[in-house]
mmCIF file of C-alpha atoms in Angstrom:
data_model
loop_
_atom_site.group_PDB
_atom_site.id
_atom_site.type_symbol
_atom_site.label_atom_id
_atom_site.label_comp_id
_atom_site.label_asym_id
_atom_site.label_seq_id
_atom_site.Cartn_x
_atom_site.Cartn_y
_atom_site.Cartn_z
ATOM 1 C CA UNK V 230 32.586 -33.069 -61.786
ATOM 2 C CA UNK V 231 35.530 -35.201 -60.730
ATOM 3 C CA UNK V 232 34.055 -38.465 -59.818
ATOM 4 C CA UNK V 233 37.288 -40.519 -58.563
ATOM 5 C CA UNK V 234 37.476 -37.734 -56.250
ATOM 6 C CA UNK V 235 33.730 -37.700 -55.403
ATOM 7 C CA UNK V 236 33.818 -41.596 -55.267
ATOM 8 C CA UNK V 237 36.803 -41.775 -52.830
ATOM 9 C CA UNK V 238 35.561 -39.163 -50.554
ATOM 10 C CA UNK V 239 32.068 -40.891 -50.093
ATOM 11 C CA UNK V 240 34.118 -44.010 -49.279
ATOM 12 C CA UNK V 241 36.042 -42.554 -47.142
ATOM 13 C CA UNK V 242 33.648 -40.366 -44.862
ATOM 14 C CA UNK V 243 31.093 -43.545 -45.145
ATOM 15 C CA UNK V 244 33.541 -45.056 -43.029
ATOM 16 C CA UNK V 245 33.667 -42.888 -40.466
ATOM 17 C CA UNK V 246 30.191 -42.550 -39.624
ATOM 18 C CA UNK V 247 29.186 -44.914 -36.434
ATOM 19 C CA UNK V 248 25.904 -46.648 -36.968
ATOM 20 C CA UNK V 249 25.126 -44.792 -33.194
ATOM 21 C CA UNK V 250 26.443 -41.719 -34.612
ATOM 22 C CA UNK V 251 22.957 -41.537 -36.888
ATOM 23 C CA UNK V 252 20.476 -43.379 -34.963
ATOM 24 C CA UNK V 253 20.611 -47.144 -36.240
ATOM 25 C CA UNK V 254 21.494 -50.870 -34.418
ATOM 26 C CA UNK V 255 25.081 -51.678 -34.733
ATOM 27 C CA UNK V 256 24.539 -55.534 -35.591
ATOM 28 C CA UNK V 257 26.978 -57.991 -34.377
ATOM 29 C CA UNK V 258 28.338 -59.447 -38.112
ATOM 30 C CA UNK V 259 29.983 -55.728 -39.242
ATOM 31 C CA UNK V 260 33.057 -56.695 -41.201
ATOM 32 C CA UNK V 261 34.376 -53.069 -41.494
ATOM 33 C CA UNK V 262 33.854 -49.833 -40.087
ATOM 34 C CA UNK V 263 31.356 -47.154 -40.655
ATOM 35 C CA UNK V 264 28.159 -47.481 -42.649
ATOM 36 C CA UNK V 265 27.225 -49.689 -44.975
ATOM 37 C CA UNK V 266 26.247 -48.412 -48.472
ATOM 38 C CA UNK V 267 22.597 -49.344 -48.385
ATOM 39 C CA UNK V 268 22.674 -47.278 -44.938
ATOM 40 C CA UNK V 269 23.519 -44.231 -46.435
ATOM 41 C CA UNK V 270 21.631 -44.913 -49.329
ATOM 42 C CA UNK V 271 18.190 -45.202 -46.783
ATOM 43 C CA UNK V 272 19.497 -41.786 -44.491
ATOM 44 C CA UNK V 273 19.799 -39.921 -47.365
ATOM 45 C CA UNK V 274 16.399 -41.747 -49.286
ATOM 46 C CA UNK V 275 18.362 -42.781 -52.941
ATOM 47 C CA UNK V 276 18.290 -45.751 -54.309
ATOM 48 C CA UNK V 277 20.948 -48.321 -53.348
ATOM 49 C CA UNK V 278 22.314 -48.918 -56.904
ATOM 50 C CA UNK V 279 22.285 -45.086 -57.169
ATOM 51 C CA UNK V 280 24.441 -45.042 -54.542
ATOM 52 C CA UNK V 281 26.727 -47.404 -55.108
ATOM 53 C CA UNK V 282 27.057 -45.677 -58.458
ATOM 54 C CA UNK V 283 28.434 -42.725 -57.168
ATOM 55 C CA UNK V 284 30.822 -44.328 -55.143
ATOM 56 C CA UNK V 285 32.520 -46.110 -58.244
ATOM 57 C CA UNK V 286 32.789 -42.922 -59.741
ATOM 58 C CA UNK V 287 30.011 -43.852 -62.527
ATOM 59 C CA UNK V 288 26.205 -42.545 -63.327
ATOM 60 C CA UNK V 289 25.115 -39.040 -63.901
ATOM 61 C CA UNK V 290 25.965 -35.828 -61.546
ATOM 62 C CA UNK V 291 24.152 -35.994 -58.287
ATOM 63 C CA UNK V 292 22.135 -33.127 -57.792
ATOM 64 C CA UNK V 293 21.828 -30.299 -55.458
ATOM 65 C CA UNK V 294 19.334 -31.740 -53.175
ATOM 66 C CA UNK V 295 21.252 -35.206 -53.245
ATOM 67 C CA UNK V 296 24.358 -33.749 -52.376
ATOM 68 C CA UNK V 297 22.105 -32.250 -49.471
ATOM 69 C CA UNK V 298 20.861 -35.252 -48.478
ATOM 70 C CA UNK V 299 24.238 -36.925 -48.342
ATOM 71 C CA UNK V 300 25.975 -34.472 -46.695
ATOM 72 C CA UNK V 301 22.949 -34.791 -43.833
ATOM 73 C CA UNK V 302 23.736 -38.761 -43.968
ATOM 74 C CA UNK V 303 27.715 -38.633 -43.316
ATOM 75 C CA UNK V 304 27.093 -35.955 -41.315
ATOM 76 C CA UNK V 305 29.869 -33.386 -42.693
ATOM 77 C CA UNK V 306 30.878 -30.637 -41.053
ATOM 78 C CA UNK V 307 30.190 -27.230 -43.011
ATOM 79 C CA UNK V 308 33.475 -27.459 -45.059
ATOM 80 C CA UNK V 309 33.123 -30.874 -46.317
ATOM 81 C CA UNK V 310 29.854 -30.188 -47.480
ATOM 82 C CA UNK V 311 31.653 -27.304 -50.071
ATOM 83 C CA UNK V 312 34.060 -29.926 -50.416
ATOM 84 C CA UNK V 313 31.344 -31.919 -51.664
ATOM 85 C CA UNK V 314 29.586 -29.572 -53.999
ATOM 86 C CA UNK V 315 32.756 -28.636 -55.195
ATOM 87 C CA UNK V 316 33.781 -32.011 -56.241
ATOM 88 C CA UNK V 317 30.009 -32.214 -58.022
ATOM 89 C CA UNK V 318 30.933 -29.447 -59.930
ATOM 90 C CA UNK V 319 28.288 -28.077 -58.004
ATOM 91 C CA UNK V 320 28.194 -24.744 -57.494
ATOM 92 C CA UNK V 321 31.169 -24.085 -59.641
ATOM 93 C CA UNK V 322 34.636 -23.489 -58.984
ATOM 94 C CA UNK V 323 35.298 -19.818 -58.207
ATOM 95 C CA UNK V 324 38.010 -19.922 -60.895
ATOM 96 C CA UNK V 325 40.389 -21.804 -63.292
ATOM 97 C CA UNK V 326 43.373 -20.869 -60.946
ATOM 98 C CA UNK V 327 44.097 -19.119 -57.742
ATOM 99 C CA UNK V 328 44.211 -15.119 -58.294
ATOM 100 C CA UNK V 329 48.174 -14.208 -57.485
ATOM 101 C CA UNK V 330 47.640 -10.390 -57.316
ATOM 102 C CA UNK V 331 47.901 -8.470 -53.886
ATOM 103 C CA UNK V 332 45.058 -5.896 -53.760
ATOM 104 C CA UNK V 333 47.024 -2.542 -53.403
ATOM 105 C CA UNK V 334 45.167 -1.819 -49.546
ATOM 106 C CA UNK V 335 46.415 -5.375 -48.594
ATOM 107 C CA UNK V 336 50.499 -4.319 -49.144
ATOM 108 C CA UNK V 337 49.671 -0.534 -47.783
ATOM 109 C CA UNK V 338 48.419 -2.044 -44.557
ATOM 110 C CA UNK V 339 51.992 -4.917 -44.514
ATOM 111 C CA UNK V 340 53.413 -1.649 -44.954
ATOM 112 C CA UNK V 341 52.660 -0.080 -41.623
ATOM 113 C CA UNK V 342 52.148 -3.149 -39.299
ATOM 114 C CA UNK V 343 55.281 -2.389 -38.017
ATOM 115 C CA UNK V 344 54.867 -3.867 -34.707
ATOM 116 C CA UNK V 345 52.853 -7.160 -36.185
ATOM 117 C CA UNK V 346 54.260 -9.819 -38.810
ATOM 118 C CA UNK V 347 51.872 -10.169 -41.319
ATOM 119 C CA UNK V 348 51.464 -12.001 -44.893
ATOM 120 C CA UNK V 349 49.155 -12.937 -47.437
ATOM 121 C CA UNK V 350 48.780 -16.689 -48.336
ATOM 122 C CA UNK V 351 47.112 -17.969 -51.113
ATOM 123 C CA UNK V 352 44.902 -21.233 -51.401
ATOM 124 C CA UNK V 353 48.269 -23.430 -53.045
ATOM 125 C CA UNK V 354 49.865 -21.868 -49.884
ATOM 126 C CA UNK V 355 52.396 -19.539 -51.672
ATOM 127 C CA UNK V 356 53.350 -16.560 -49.567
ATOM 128 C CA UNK V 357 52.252 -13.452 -51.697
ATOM 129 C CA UNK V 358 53.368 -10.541 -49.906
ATOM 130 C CA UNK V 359 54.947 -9.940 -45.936
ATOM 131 C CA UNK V 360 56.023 -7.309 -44.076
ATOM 132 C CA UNK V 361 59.898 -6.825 -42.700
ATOM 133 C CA UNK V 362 59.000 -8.133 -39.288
ATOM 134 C CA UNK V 363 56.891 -11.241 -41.124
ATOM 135 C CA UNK V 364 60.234 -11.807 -42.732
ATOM 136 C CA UNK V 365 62.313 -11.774 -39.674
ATOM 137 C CA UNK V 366 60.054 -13.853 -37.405
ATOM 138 C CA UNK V 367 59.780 -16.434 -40.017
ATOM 139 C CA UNK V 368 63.380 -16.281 -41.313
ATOM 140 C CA UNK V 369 64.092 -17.378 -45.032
ATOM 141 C CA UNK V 370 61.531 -14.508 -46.214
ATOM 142 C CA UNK V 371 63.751 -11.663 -46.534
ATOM 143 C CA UNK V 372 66.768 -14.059 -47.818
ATOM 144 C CA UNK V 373 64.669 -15.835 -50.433
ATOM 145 C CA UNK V 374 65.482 -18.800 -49.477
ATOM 146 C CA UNK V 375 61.774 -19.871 -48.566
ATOM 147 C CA UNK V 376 61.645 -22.816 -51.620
ATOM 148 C CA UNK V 377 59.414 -20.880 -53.521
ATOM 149 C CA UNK V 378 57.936 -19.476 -50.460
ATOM 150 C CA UNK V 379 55.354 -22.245 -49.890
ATOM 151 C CA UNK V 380 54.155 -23.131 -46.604
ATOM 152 C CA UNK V 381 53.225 -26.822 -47.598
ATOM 153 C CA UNK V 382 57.333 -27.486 -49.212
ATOM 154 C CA UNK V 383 58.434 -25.445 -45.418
ATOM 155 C CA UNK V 384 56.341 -27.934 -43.818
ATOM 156 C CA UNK V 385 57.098 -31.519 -44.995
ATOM 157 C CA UNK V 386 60.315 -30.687 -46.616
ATOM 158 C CA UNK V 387 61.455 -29.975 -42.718
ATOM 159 C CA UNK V 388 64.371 -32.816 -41.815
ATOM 160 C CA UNK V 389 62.623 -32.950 -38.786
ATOM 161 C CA UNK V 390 58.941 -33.442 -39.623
ATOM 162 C CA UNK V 391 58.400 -36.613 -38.464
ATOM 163 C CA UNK V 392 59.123 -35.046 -34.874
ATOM 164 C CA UNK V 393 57.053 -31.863 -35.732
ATOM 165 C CA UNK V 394 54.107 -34.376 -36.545
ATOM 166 C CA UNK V 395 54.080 -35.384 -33.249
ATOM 167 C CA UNK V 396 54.537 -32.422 -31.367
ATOM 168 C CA UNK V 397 50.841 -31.263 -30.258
ATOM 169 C CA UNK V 398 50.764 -27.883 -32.438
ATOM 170 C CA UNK V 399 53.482 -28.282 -34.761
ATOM 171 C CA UNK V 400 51.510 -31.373 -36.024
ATOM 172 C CA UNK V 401 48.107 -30.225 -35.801
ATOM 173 C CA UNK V 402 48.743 -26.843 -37.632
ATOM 174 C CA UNK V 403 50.105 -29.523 -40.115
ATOM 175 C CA UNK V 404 47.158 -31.357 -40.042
ATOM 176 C CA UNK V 405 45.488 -28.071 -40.927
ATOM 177 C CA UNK V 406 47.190 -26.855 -43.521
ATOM 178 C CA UNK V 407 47.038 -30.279 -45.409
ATOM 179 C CA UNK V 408 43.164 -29.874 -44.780
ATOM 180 C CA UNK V 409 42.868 -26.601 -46.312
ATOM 181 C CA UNK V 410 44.986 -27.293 -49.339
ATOM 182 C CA UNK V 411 42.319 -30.784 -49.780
ATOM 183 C CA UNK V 412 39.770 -28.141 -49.876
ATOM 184 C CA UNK V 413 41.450 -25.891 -52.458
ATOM 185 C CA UNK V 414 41.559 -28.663 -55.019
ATOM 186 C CA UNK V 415 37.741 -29.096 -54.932
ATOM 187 C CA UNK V 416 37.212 -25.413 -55.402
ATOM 188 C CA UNK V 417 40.123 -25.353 -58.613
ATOM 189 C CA UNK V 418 40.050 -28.831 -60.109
ATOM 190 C CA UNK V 419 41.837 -27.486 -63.584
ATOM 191 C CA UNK V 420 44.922 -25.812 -61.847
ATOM 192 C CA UNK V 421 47.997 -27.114 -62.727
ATOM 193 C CA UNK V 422 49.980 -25.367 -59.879
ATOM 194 C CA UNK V 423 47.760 -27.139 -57.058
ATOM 195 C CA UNK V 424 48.372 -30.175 -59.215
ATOM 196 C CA UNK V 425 51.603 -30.503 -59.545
ATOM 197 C CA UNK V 426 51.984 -29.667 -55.750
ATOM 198 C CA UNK V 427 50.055 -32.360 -54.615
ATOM 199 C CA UNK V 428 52.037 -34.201 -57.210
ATOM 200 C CA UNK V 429 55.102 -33.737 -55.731
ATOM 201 C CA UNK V 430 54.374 -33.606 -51.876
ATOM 202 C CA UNK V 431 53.241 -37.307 -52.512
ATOM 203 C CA UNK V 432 56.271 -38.220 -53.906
ATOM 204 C CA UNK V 433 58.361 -36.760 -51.534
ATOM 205 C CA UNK V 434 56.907 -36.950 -48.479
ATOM 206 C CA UNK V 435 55.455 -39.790 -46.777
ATOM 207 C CA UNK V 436 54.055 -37.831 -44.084
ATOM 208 C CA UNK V 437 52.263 -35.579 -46.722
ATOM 209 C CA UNK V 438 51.147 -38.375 -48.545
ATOM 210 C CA UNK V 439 49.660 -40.574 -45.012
ATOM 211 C CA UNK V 440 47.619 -37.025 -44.180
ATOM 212 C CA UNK V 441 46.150 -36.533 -47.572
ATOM 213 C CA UNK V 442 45.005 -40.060 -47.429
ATOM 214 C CA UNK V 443 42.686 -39.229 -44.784
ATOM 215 C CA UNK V 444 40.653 -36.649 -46.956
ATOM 216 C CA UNK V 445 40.201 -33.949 -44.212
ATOM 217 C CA UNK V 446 38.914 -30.844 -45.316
ATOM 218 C CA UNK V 447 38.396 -27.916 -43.333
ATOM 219 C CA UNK V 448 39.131 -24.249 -44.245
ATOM 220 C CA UNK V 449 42.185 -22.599 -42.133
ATOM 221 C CA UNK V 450 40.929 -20.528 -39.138
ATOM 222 C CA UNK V 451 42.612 -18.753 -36.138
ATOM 223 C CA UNK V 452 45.029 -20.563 -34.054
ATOM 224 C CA UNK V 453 47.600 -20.580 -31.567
ATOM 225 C CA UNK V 454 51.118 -20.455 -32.212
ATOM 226 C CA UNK V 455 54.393 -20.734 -30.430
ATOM 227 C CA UNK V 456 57.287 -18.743 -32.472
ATOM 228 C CA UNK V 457 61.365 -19.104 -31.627
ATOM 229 C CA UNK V 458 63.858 -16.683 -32.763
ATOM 230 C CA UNK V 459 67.273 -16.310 -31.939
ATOM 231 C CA UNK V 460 67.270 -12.628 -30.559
ATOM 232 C CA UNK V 461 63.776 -12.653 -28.243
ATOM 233 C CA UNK V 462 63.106 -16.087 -27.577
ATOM 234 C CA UNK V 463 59.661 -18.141 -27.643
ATOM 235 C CA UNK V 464 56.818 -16.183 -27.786
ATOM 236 C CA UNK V 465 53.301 -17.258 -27.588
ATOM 237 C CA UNK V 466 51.058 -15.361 -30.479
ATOM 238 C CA UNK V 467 47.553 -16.120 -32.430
ATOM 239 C CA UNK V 468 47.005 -16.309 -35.777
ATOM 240 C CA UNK V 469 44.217 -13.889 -37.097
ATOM 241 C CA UNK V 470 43.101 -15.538 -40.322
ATOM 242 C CA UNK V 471 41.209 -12.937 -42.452
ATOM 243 C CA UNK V 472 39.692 -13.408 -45.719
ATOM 244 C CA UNK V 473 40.772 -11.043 -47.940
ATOM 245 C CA UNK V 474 38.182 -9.948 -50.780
ATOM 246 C CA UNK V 475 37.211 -11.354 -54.087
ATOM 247 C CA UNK V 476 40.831 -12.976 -53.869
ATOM 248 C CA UNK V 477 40.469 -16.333 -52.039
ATOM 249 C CA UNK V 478 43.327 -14.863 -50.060
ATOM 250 C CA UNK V 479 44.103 -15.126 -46.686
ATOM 251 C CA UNK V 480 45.936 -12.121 -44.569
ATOM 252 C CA UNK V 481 47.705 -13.770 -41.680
ATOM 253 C CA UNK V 482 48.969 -12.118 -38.489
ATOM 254 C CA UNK V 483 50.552 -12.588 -35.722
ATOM 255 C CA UNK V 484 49.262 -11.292 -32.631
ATOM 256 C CA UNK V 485 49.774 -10.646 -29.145
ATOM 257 C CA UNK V 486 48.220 -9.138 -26.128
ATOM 258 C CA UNK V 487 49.150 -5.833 -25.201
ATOM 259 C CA UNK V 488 51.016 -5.444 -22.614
ATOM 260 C CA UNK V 489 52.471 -9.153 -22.540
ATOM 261 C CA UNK V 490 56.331 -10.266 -22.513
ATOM 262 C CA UNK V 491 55.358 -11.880 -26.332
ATOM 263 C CA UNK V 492 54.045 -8.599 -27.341
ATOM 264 C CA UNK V 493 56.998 -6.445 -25.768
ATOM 265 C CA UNK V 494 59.477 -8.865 -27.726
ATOM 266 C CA UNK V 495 58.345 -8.025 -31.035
ATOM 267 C CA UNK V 496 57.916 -4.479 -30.471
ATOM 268 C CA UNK V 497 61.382 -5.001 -29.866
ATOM 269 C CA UNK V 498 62.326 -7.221 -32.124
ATOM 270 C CA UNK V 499 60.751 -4.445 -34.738
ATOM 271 C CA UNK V 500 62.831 -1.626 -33.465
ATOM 272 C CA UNK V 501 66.096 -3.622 -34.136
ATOM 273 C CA UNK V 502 65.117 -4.106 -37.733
ATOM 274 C CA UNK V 503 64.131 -0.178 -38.076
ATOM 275 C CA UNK V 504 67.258 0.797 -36.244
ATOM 276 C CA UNK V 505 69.875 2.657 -38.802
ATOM 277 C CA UNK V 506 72.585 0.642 -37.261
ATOM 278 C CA UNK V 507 71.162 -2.454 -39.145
#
């Protein structure tokens, strides 16, 4: 159970919560926003001092029909509610640290996406494994200059993420990622290599550190992308997310619809790279 963790994030979703948003008077003498404790102590029918317990991180672990009750209360989406468990120590974490091996059907299907880029991520956002067009799409891949290869460091160690933040996809596929990697240290609390990431994001990165403030979790799902390279341009592609297996391991590509000037530019951009000239 990590009960800072716990406390903070029941402070901070508390204040979220509209009085409206759950069916009780908003008052006219609110000095801050959100609920008050002994309104989320009544939604979720605990005691007030039991409550306020948890949110200064003291008093025994809640159980799983409190943790229920609260995530009902604050009205969390699906992926805080792991979030929440998790941080109860409730159900377990799948493991003490992410699993770094590629399943050997994962890098035979890289293998022969030829026409796709495609990698595997991991839940500290470490780049596993990528095909040659993955490589050449994303440049610094294939060269090894990637930092370790970790999406988070490519992120907020950009000179220009403070203009990436506001840009309307750059910043929310930030947004995201930050979100996913808050979720990954509820489900492994004892790894070091999450640790020290978080660690060192917050010291670096003011941007990093102002987003994991907020405490958004949400696992990361399919999105839309816009990709620039210097030989085919901007092309418009969407992000198939798929689990991969017993791994907590995410296979990421990069598609396009057939037929499309996007998808005709990396078919392209692919038979360049396989060409014996290069």
């Amino acid at each position: 159970m990590n009960r800072s963790e716990l406390a903070e994030f029941l402070r901070n979703r508390r204040a979220r919560v509209t009085p409206r948003e759950v069916g009780l008077p908003e008052g006219d003498r609110r000095r801050t926003p959100g609920l008050r404790r002994q309104e989320v102590a009544q939604l979720a029918g605990m005691s007030i001092d039991y409550y306020i317990r948890l949110e200064q991180g003291r008093g025994p672990r809640p159980s799983h029909q409190v943790l229920g009750a609260l995530g009902r209360a604050l009205l969390l989406t699906a992926d805080e509610r792991a979030h929440l468990y998790n941080l109860a120590g409730d159900p377990p974490a799948p493991g003490g640290r992410p699993p770094k091996d590629v399943p050997r059907g994962i890098l035979n299907l890289l293998s022969v996406l030829e026409d796709i880029p495609a990698y595997v991520l991991d839940a500290r956002y470490d780049i596993l494994a990528w095909n040659d067009l993955a490589g050449i799409v994303m440049g610094g891949l294939n060269s090894g200059s990637g930092g370790g290869f970790n999406v988070i460091r490519w992120i907020f160690g950009s000179p220009d993420v403070r203009a990436n933040l506001e840009d309307e996809e750059k910043g929310r596929f930030a947004r995201a990622s930050v979100a996913d990697l808050r979720a990954a240290t509820g489900r492994y609390p004892g790894d070091a290599g999450i640790r020290s990431l978080v660690a060192e994001m917050l010291a670096r990165s003011p941007e990093f550190a102002g987003l994991w403030a907020a405490h958004d979790v949400a696992i990361r799902r399919d999105h839309r992308k816009s990709l620039t390279h210097p030989l085919i341009g901007t092309i418009e592609v969407v992000c198939q997310v798929l689990p991969v297996p017993d791994r907590d391991q995410r296979l990421v590509l990069y598609t396009t619809e057939a037929g499309s000037p996007s998808h005709d530019a990396l078919r392209m951009l692919g038979m360049l790279q396989r060409s014996p000239s290069r």
